[in-house]
Amino acid sequence: YSVSWSPDGRRLASGSYDNTIGIWNATTGELEQTLEGHTGEVSSVSWSPDGRLLASGSLDKTIGIWNAASGQRIQTLKGHTSSVNSLSWSPNGRLLASGSWDDTIGIWNVATGELEKTLKDHTGEVNSVRWSPDGRRLASGSGDHTVRIWNAATGEREQTLKGHAQSVFSVSWSPDGLRLASGSFDNTIGIWNAATGEREQTLKGHAQSVF
């Protein structure tokens, strides 16, 4: 379901339908570790900015926080009432955002395991969450056909980006944080101005859904 590079580029983590996480040596291709503990498919994996921790989201409704060196599961974050589809670390590594099939976004304090905020506004499952490069905003893509931009500090919704005809599966910020890309079940990619919410481009060419 998901792959994530370690910040130093030496390892790759993968989340699988077999309920496990693999950690791979990117140079040799060797499987270094298999992390077990989830009771459902692992739909999302994400490395912390400092490379020390790995987060995993699962169809078992939980988030695992793992020591990336030892493979030990440090914490299990519980609060979502349905599958966890997407994870994104804040740039400073203190917070973790999660998107779920329960239509909400969770913001977690990784040190304490506390759910600090629950963002509710989507009327469909949250398929993707991404922190902006400056750490001030969150973007989310949903089954309600929209992209939302949130104030990460207050949890308030700043913008709703409308234009897709079907579910939005993936969102990604440009490195400068000025634009946002979205991939949809409607076979298109949207390019949005993150300040104004204007759809600048619609990229067409795929014959099926963009995940």
PDB file of C-alpha atoms in Angstrom:
ATOM      1  CA  TYR A   1       0.000   0.000   0.000  1.00  0.00           C
ATOM      2  CA  SER A   2       2.728   2.496   0.901  1.00  0.00           C
ATOM      3  CA  VAL A   3       6.485   3.096   0.770  1.00  0.00           C
ATOM      4  CA  SER A   4       8.624   5.723   2.503  1.00  0.00           C
ATOM      5  CA  TRP A   5      12.318   6.575   2.207  1.00  0.00           C
ATOM      6  CA  SER A   6      14.386   7.151   5.339  1.00  0.00           C
ATOM      7  CA  PRO A   7      15.679  10.766   5.463  1.00  0.00           C
ATOM      8  CA  ASP A   8      19.259   9.607   4.807  1.00  0.00           C
ATOM      9  CA  GLY A   9      18.147   7.595   1.768  1.00  0.00           C
ATOM     10  CA  ARG A  10      19.716   4.375   3.005  1.00  0.00           C
ATOM     11  CA  ARG A  11      16.543   2.479   3.838  1.00  0.00           C
ATOM     12  CA  LEU A  12      13.050   2.037   2.522  1.00  0.00           C
ATOM     13  CA  ALA A  13       9.974   1.113   4.543  1.00  0.00           C
ATOM     14  CA  SER A  14       6.967  -0.629   3.021  1.00  0.00           C
ATOM     15  CA  GLY A  15       3.465  -1.261   4.357  1.00  0.00           C
ATOM     16  CA  SER A  16       1.763  -4.396   3.113  1.00  0.00           C
ATOM     17  CA  TYR A  17      -1.493  -6.273   2.718  1.00  0.00           C
ATOM     18  CA  ASP A  18       0.126  -9.051   4.823  1.00  0.00           C
ATOM     19  CA  ASN A  19      -0.196  -6.821   7.969  1.00  0.00           C
ATOM     20  CA  THR A  20       3.572  -6.261   8.218  1.00  0.00           C
ATOM     21  CA  ILE A  21       6.099  -3.492   7.628  1.00  0.00           C
ATOM     22  CA  GLY A  22       9.320  -4.224   5.799  1.00  0.00           C
ATOM     23  CA  ILE A  23      12.519  -2.222   6.261  1.00  0.00           C
ATOM     24  CA  TRP A  24      14.861  -2.642   3.321  1.00  0.00           C
ATOM     25  CA  ASN A  25      18.489  -1.812   2.629  1.00  0.00           C
ATOM     26  CA  ALA A  26      18.134   0.446  -0.397  1.00  0.00           C
ATOM     27  CA  THR A  27      21.661  -0.327  -1.633  1.00  0.00           C
ATOM     28  CA  THR A  28      21.607  -4.116  -1.479  1.00  0.00           C
ATOM     29  CA  GLY A  29      17.855  -4.721  -1.703  1.00  0.00           C
ATOM     30  CA  GLU A  30      18.064  -6.880   1.427  1.00  0.00           C
ATOM     31  CA  LEU A  31      15.067  -7.068   3.794  1.00  0.00           C
ATOM     32  CA  GLU A  32      16.649  -5.973   7.074  1.00  0.00           C
ATOM     33  CA  GLN A  33      13.611  -6.155   9.350  1.00  0.00           C
ATOM     34  CA  THR A  34       9.986  -7.232   9.364  1.00  0.00           C
ATOM     35  CA  LEU A  35       7.865  -5.338  11.884  1.00  0.00           C
ATOM     36  CA  GLU A  36       4.845  -7.269  13.119  1.00  0.00           C
ATOM     37  CA  GLY A  37       2.004  -6.180  15.370  1.00  0.00           C
ATOM     38  CA  HIS A  38      -0.839  -4.824  13.270  1.00  0.00           C
ATOM     39  CA  THR A  39      -3.926  -7.016  12.934  1.00  0.00           C
ATOM     40  CA  GLY A  40      -4.958  -5.461   9.617  1.00  0.00           C
ATOM     41  CA  GLU A  41      -3.335  -4.404   6.366  1.00  0.00           C
ATOM     42  CA  VAL A  42      -0.751  -1.616   6.701  1.00  0.00           C
ATOM     43  CA  SER A  43      -2.022   1.198   4.501  1.00  0.00           C
ATOM     44  CA  SER A  44       0.535   3.907   5.291  1.00  0.00           C
ATOM     45  CA  VAL A  45       4.145   4.174   6.468  1.00  0.00           C
ATOM     46  CA  SER A  46       6.055   7.379   7.138  1.00  0.00           C
ATOM     47  CA  TRP A  47       9.554   8.040   8.461  1.00  0.00           C
ATOM     48  CA  SER A  48      10.079  10.773  11.055  1.00  0.00           C
ATOM     49  CA  PRO A  49      12.192  13.745   9.874  1.00  0.00           C
ATOM     50  CA  ASP A  50      15.162  12.668  12.034  1.00  0.00           C
ATOM     51  CA  GLY A  51      14.976   9.046  10.838  1.00  0.00           C
ATOM     52  CA  ARG A  52      14.681   7.602  14.358  1.00  0.00           C
ATOM     53  CA  LEU A  53      11.011   6.646  14.238  1.00  0.00           C
ATOM     54  CA  LEU A  54       8.640   5.042  11.787  1.00  0.00           C
ATOM     55  CA  ALA A  55       4.868   5.528  11.869  1.00  0.00           C
ATOM     56  CA  SER A  56       2.405   3.044  10.409  1.00  0.00           C
ATOM     57  CA  GLY A  57      -1.326   3.317   9.800  1.00  0.00           C
ATOM     58  CA  SER A  58      -3.525   0.270   9.445  1.00  0.00           C
ATOM     59  CA  LEU A  59      -6.955  -1.033   8.620  1.00  0.00           C
ATOM     60  CA  ASP A  60      -7.021  -2.186  12.267  1.00  0.00           C
ATOM     61  CA  LYS A  61      -7.808   1.515  13.122  1.00  0.00           C
ATOM     62  CA  THR A  62      -4.503   2.080  14.946  1.00  0.00           C
ATOM     63  CA  ILE A  63      -1.220   3.887  14.367  1.00  0.00           C
ATOM     64  CA  GLY A  64       2.036   2.229  15.343  1.00  0.00           C
ATOM     65  CA  ILE A  65       5.154   4.187  16.326  1.00  0.00           C
ATOM     66  CA  TRP A  66       8.296   2.103  15.913  1.00  0.00           C
ATOM     67  CA  ASN A  67      11.965   2.480  16.808  1.00  0.00           C
ATOM     68  CA  ALA A  68      13.452   2.286  13.318  1.00  0.00           C
ATOM     69  CA  ALA A  69      16.798   0.904  14.557  1.00  0.00           C
ATOM     70  CA  SER A  70      15.527  -1.879  16.808  1.00  0.00           C
ATOM     71  CA  GLY A  71      12.155  -2.553  15.202  1.00  0.00           C
ATOM     72  CA  GLN A  72      10.475  -2.263  18.607  1.00  0.00           C
ATOM     73  CA  ARG A  73       6.930  -0.894  18.722  1.00  0.00           C
ATOM     74  CA  ILE A  74       7.079   2.065  21.101  1.00  0.00           C
ATOM     75  CA  GLN A  75       3.479   3.224  21.016  1.00  0.00           C
ATOM     76  CA  THR A  76       0.061   2.337  19.675  1.00  0.00           C
ATOM     77  CA  LEU A  77      -2.104   5.382  19.000  1.00  0.00           C
ATOM     78  CA  LYS A  78      -5.830   4.715  19.261  1.00  0.00           C
ATOM     79  CA  GLY A  79      -8.697   7.072  18.557  1.00  0.00           C
ATOM     80  CA  HIS A  80      -9.901   6.563  15.006  1.00  0.00           C
ATOM     81  CA  THR A  81     -13.064   4.519  14.558  1.00  0.00           C
ATOM     82  CA  SER A  82     -12.119   3.248  11.095  1.00  0.00           C
ATOM     83  CA  SER A  83      -9.070   2.489   8.948  1.00  0.00           C
ATOM     84  CA  VAL A  84      -6.092   4.854   9.027  1.00  0.00           C
ATOM     85  CA  ASN A  85      -5.304   5.675   5.401  1.00  0.00           C
ATOM     86  CA  SER A  86      -2.546   8.278   5.498  1.00  0.00           C
ATOM     87  CA  LEU A  87       0.140   9.682   7.795  1.00  0.00           C
ATOM     88  CA  SER A  88       2.269  12.818   7.671  1.00  0.00           C
ATOM     89  CA  TRP A  89       4.871  14.111  10.147  1.00  0.00           C
ATOM     90  CA  SER A  90       5.164  17.788  11.000  1.00  0.00           C
ATOM     91  CA  PRO A  91       8.516  19.177   9.784  1.00  0.00           C
ATOM     92  CA  ASN A  92       9.800  19.414  13.378  1.00  0.00           C
ATOM     93  CA  GLY A  93       8.848  15.792  14.063  1.00  0.00           C
ATOM     94  CA  ARG A  94       6.798  16.622  17.153  1.00  0.00           C
ATOM     95  CA  LEU A  95       3.365  15.965  15.672  1.00  0.00           C
ATOM     96  CA  LEU A  96       1.836  13.348  13.402  1.00  0.00           C
ATOM     97  CA  ALA A  97      -1.271  13.835  11.267  1.00  0.00           C
ATOM     98  CA  SER A  98      -3.508  10.916  10.317  1.00  0.00           C
ATOM     99  CA  GLY A  99      -6.342  10.655   7.812  1.00  0.00           C
ATOM    100  CA  SER A 100      -9.027   8.041   8.307  1.00  0.00           C
ATOM    101  CA  TRP A 101     -12.066   6.387   6.769  1.00  0.00           C
ATOM    102  CA  ASP A 102     -13.996   7.819   9.747  1.00  0.00           C
ATOM    103  CA  ASP A 103     -13.945  11.151   7.805  1.00  0.00           C
ATOM    104  CA  THR A 104     -11.597  12.840  10.298  1.00  0.00           C
ATOM    105  CA  ILE A 105      -7.986  13.948  10.617  1.00  0.00           C
ATOM    106  CA  GLY A 106      -6.129  13.350  13.864  1.00  0.00           C
ATOM    107  CA  ILE A 107      -3.175  15.414  15.098  1.00  0.00           C
ATOM    108  CA  TRP A 108      -1.114  13.469  17.603  1.00  0.00           C
ATOM    109  CA  ASN A 109       1.641  14.397  20.037  1.00  0.00           C
ATOM    110  CA  VAL A 110       4.166  11.653  19.321  1.00  0.00           C
ATOM    111  CA  ALA A 111       6.028  12.017  22.624  1.00  0.00           C
ATOM    112  CA  THR A 112       2.926  11.522  24.780  1.00  0.00           C
ATOM    113  CA  GLY A 113       0.706   9.580  22.385  1.00  0.00           C
ATOM    114  CA  GLU A 114      -2.063  12.114  23.038  1.00  0.00           C
ATOM    115  CA  LEU A 115      -4.599  13.003  20.354  1.00  0.00           C
ATOM    116  CA  GLU A 116      -4.304  16.798  20.461  1.00  0.00           C
ATOM    117  CA  LYS A 117      -6.886  17.692  17.824  1.00  0.00           C
ATOM    118  CA  THR A 118      -9.522  16.038  15.670  1.00  0.00           C
ATOM    119  CA  LEU A 119     -10.304  17.945  12.473  1.00  0.00           C
ATOM    120  CA  LYS A 120     -13.866  17.404  11.312  1.00  0.00           C
ATOM    121  CA  ASP A 121     -15.318  18.926   8.178  1.00  0.00           C
ATOM    122  CA  HIS A 122     -15.018  16.343   5.424  1.00  0.00           C
ATOM    123  CA  THR A 123     -18.192  14.479   4.516  1.00  0.00           C
ATOM    124  CA  GLY A 124     -16.295  11.498   3.151  1.00  0.00           C
ATOM    125  CA  GLU A 125     -13.283   9.366   4.039  1.00  0.00           C
ATOM    126  CA  VAL A 126      -9.915  11.128   4.305  1.00  0.00           C
ATOM    127  CA  ASN A 127      -7.584   9.381   1.875  1.00  0.00           C
ATOM    128  CA  SER A 128      -4.521  11.600   2.151  1.00  0.00           C
ATOM    129  CA  VAL A 129      -2.989  14.149   4.545  1.00  0.00           C
ATOM    130  CA  ARG A 130       0.182  16.174   4.006  1.00  0.00           C
ATOM    131  CA  TRP A 131       1.904  18.778   6.172  1.00  0.00           C
ATOM    132  CA  SER A 132       3.060  21.923   4.373  1.00  0.00           C
ATOM    133  CA  PRO A 133       6.843  22.456   4.187  1.00  0.00           C
ATOM    134  CA  ASP A 134       6.667  25.352   6.682  1.00  0.00           C
ATOM    135  CA  GLY A 135       4.588  23.300   9.146  1.00  0.00           C
ATOM    136  CA  ARG A 136       1.799  25.870   9.331  1.00  0.00           C
ATOM    137  CA  ARG A 137      -0.848  24.097   7.264  1.00  0.00           C
ATOM    138  CA  LEU A 138      -2.242  20.685   6.488  1.00  0.00           C
ATOM    139  CA  ALA A 139      -3.813  19.541   3.227  1.00  0.00           C
ATOM    140  CA  SER A 140      -6.286  16.678   2.980  1.00  0.00           C
ATOM    141  CA  GLY A 141      -7.929  14.829   0.111  1.00  0.00           C
ATOM    142  CA  SER A 142     -11.267  13.101   0.585  1.00  0.00           C
ATOM    143  CA  GLY A 143     -13.983  10.909  -0.790  1.00  0.00           C
ATOM    144  CA  ASP A 144     -16.224  13.991  -0.717  1.00  0.00           C
ATOM    145  CA  HIS A 145     -14.371  15.095  -3.913  1.00  0.00           C
ATOM    146  CA  THR A 146     -12.626  18.029  -2.202  1.00  0.00           C
ATOM    147  CA  VAL A 147      -9.210  19.120  -0.975  1.00  0.00           C
ATOM    148  CA  ARG A 148      -9.156  21.053   2.268  1.00  0.00           C
ATOM    149  CA  ILE A 149      -6.397  23.253   3.680  1.00  0.00           C
ATOM    150  CA  TRP A 150      -6.255  23.593   7.461  1.00  0.00           C
ATOM    151  CA  ASN A 151      -4.464  25.825   9.935  1.00  0.00           C
ATOM    152  CA  ALA A 152      -2.303  23.270  11.736  1.00  0.00           C
ATOM    153  CA  ALA A 153      -2.066  25.322  14.949  1.00  0.00           C
ATOM    154  CA  THR A 154      -5.775  26.048  15.431  1.00  0.00           C
ATOM    155  CA  GLY A 155      -7.331  23.163  13.493  1.00  0.00           C
ATOM    156  CA  GLU A 156      -9.538  25.598  11.577  1.00  0.00           C
ATOM    157  CA  ARG A 157     -10.359  24.946   7.930  1.00  0.00           C
ATOM    158  CA  GLU A 158      -8.902  27.751   5.833  1.00  0.00           C
ATOM    159  CA  GLN A 159     -10.002  26.657   2.362  1.00  0.00           C
ATOM    160  CA  THR A 160     -12.054  24.084   0.485  1.00  0.00           C
ATOM    161  CA  LEU A 161     -10.780  23.356  -3.014  1.00  0.00           C
ATOM    162  CA  LYS A 162     -13.512  22.135  -5.340  1.00  0.00           C
ATOM    163  CA  GLY A 163     -13.191  20.902  -8.897  1.00  0.00           C
ATOM    164  CA  HIS A 164     -12.717  17.153  -8.874  1.00  0.00           C
ATOM    165  CA  ALA A 165     -15.694  15.081 -10.003  1.00  0.00           C
ATOM    166  CA  GLN A 166     -14.821  12.090  -7.818  1.00  0.00           C
ATOM    167  CA  SER A 167     -12.798  11.062  -4.741  1.00  0.00           C
ATOM    168  CA  VAL A 168      -9.404  12.652  -4.116  1.00  0.00           C
ATOM    169  CA  PHE A 169      -6.866   9.960  -3.237  1.00  0.00           C
ATOM    170  CA  SER A 170      -3.609  11.867  -2.922  1.00  0.00           C
ATOM    171  CA  VAL A 171      -2.347  15.380  -2.129  1.00  0.00           C
ATOM    172  CA  SER A 172       1.207  16.706  -2.296  1.00  0.00           C
ATOM    173  CA  TRP A 173       2.730  20.150  -1.607  1.00  0.00           C
ATOM    174  CA  SER A 174       5.309  21.754  -3.876  1.00  0.00           C
ATOM    175  CA  PRO A 175       8.660  22.188  -2.066  1.00  0.00           C
ATOM    176  CA  ASP A 176       8.093  25.958  -1.711  1.00  0.00           C
ATOM    177  CA  GLY A 177       4.590  25.414  -0.302  1.00  0.00           C
ATOM    178  CA  LEU A 178       2.973  27.679  -2.892  1.00  0.00           C
ATOM    179  CA  ARG A 179       1.096  25.004  -4.807  1.00  0.00           C
ATOM    180  CA  LEU A 180      -0.715  21.771  -4.130  1.00  0.00           C
ATOM    181  CA  ALA A 181      -1.244  18.770  -6.392  1.00  0.00           C
ATOM    182  CA  SER A 182      -4.186  16.379  -6.087  1.00  0.00           C
ATOM    183  CA  GLY A 183      -4.810  12.990  -7.702  1.00  0.00           C
ATOM    184  CA  SER A 184      -8.370  11.787  -8.156  1.00  0.00           C
ATOM    185  CA  PHE A 185     -10.626   8.899  -9.075  1.00  0.00           C
ATOM    186  CA  ASP A 186     -11.814  11.139 -11.934  1.00  0.00           C
ATOM    187  CA  ASN A 187      -8.533  10.268 -13.763  1.00  0.00           C
ATOM    188  CA  THR A 188      -7.102  13.805 -13.426  1.00  0.00           C
ATOM    189  CA  ILE A 189      -4.479  15.709 -11.433  1.00  0.00           C
ATOM    190  CA  GLY A 190      -5.284  19.173 -10.137  1.00  0.00           C
ATOM    191  CA  ILE A 191      -2.658  21.866  -9.586  1.00  0.00           C
ATOM    192  CA  TRP A 192      -3.872  24.473  -7.090  1.00  0.00           C
ATOM    193  CA  ASN A 193      -2.657  27.839  -5.859  1.00  0.00           C
ATOM    194  CA  ALA A 194      -2.366  27.169  -2.121  1.00  0.00           C
ATOM    195  CA  ALA A 195      -2.812  30.846  -1.199  1.00  0.00           C
ATOM    196  CA  THR A 196      -5.945  31.608  -3.228  1.00  0.00           C
ATOM    197  CA  GLY A 197      -7.399  28.108  -3.651  1.00  0.00           C
ATOM    198  CA  GLU A 198      -7.597  28.667  -7.402  1.00  0.00           C
ATOM    199  CA  ARG A 199      -7.223  25.643  -9.677  1.00  0.00           C
ATOM    200  CA  GLU A 200      -4.381  26.616 -11.975  1.00  0.00           C
ATOM    201  CA  GLN A 201      -4.225  23.483 -14.102  1.00  0.00           C
ATOM    202  CA  THR A 202      -5.993  20.198 -14.745  1.00  0.00           C
ATOM    203  CA  LEU A 203      -3.624  17.511 -16.000  1.00  0.00           C
ATOM    204  CA  LYS A 204      -5.372  14.953 -18.185  1.00  0.00           C
ATOM    205  CA  GLY A 205      -3.903  11.858 -19.778  1.00  0.00           C
ATOM    206  CA  HIS A 206      -4.441   8.957 -17.401  1.00  0.00           C
ATOM    207  CA  ALA A 207      -7.064   6.448 -18.494  1.00  0.00           C
ATOM    208  CA  GLN A 208      -7.962   5.512 -14.937  1.00  0.00           C
ATOM    209  CA  SER A 209      -7.823   6.722 -11.335  1.00  0.00           C
ATOM    210  CA  VAL A 210      -4.795   8.621 -10.004  1.00  0.00           C
ATOM    211  CA  PHE A 211      -3.754   7.211  -6.631  1.00  0.00           C
TER     212      PHE A 211
END
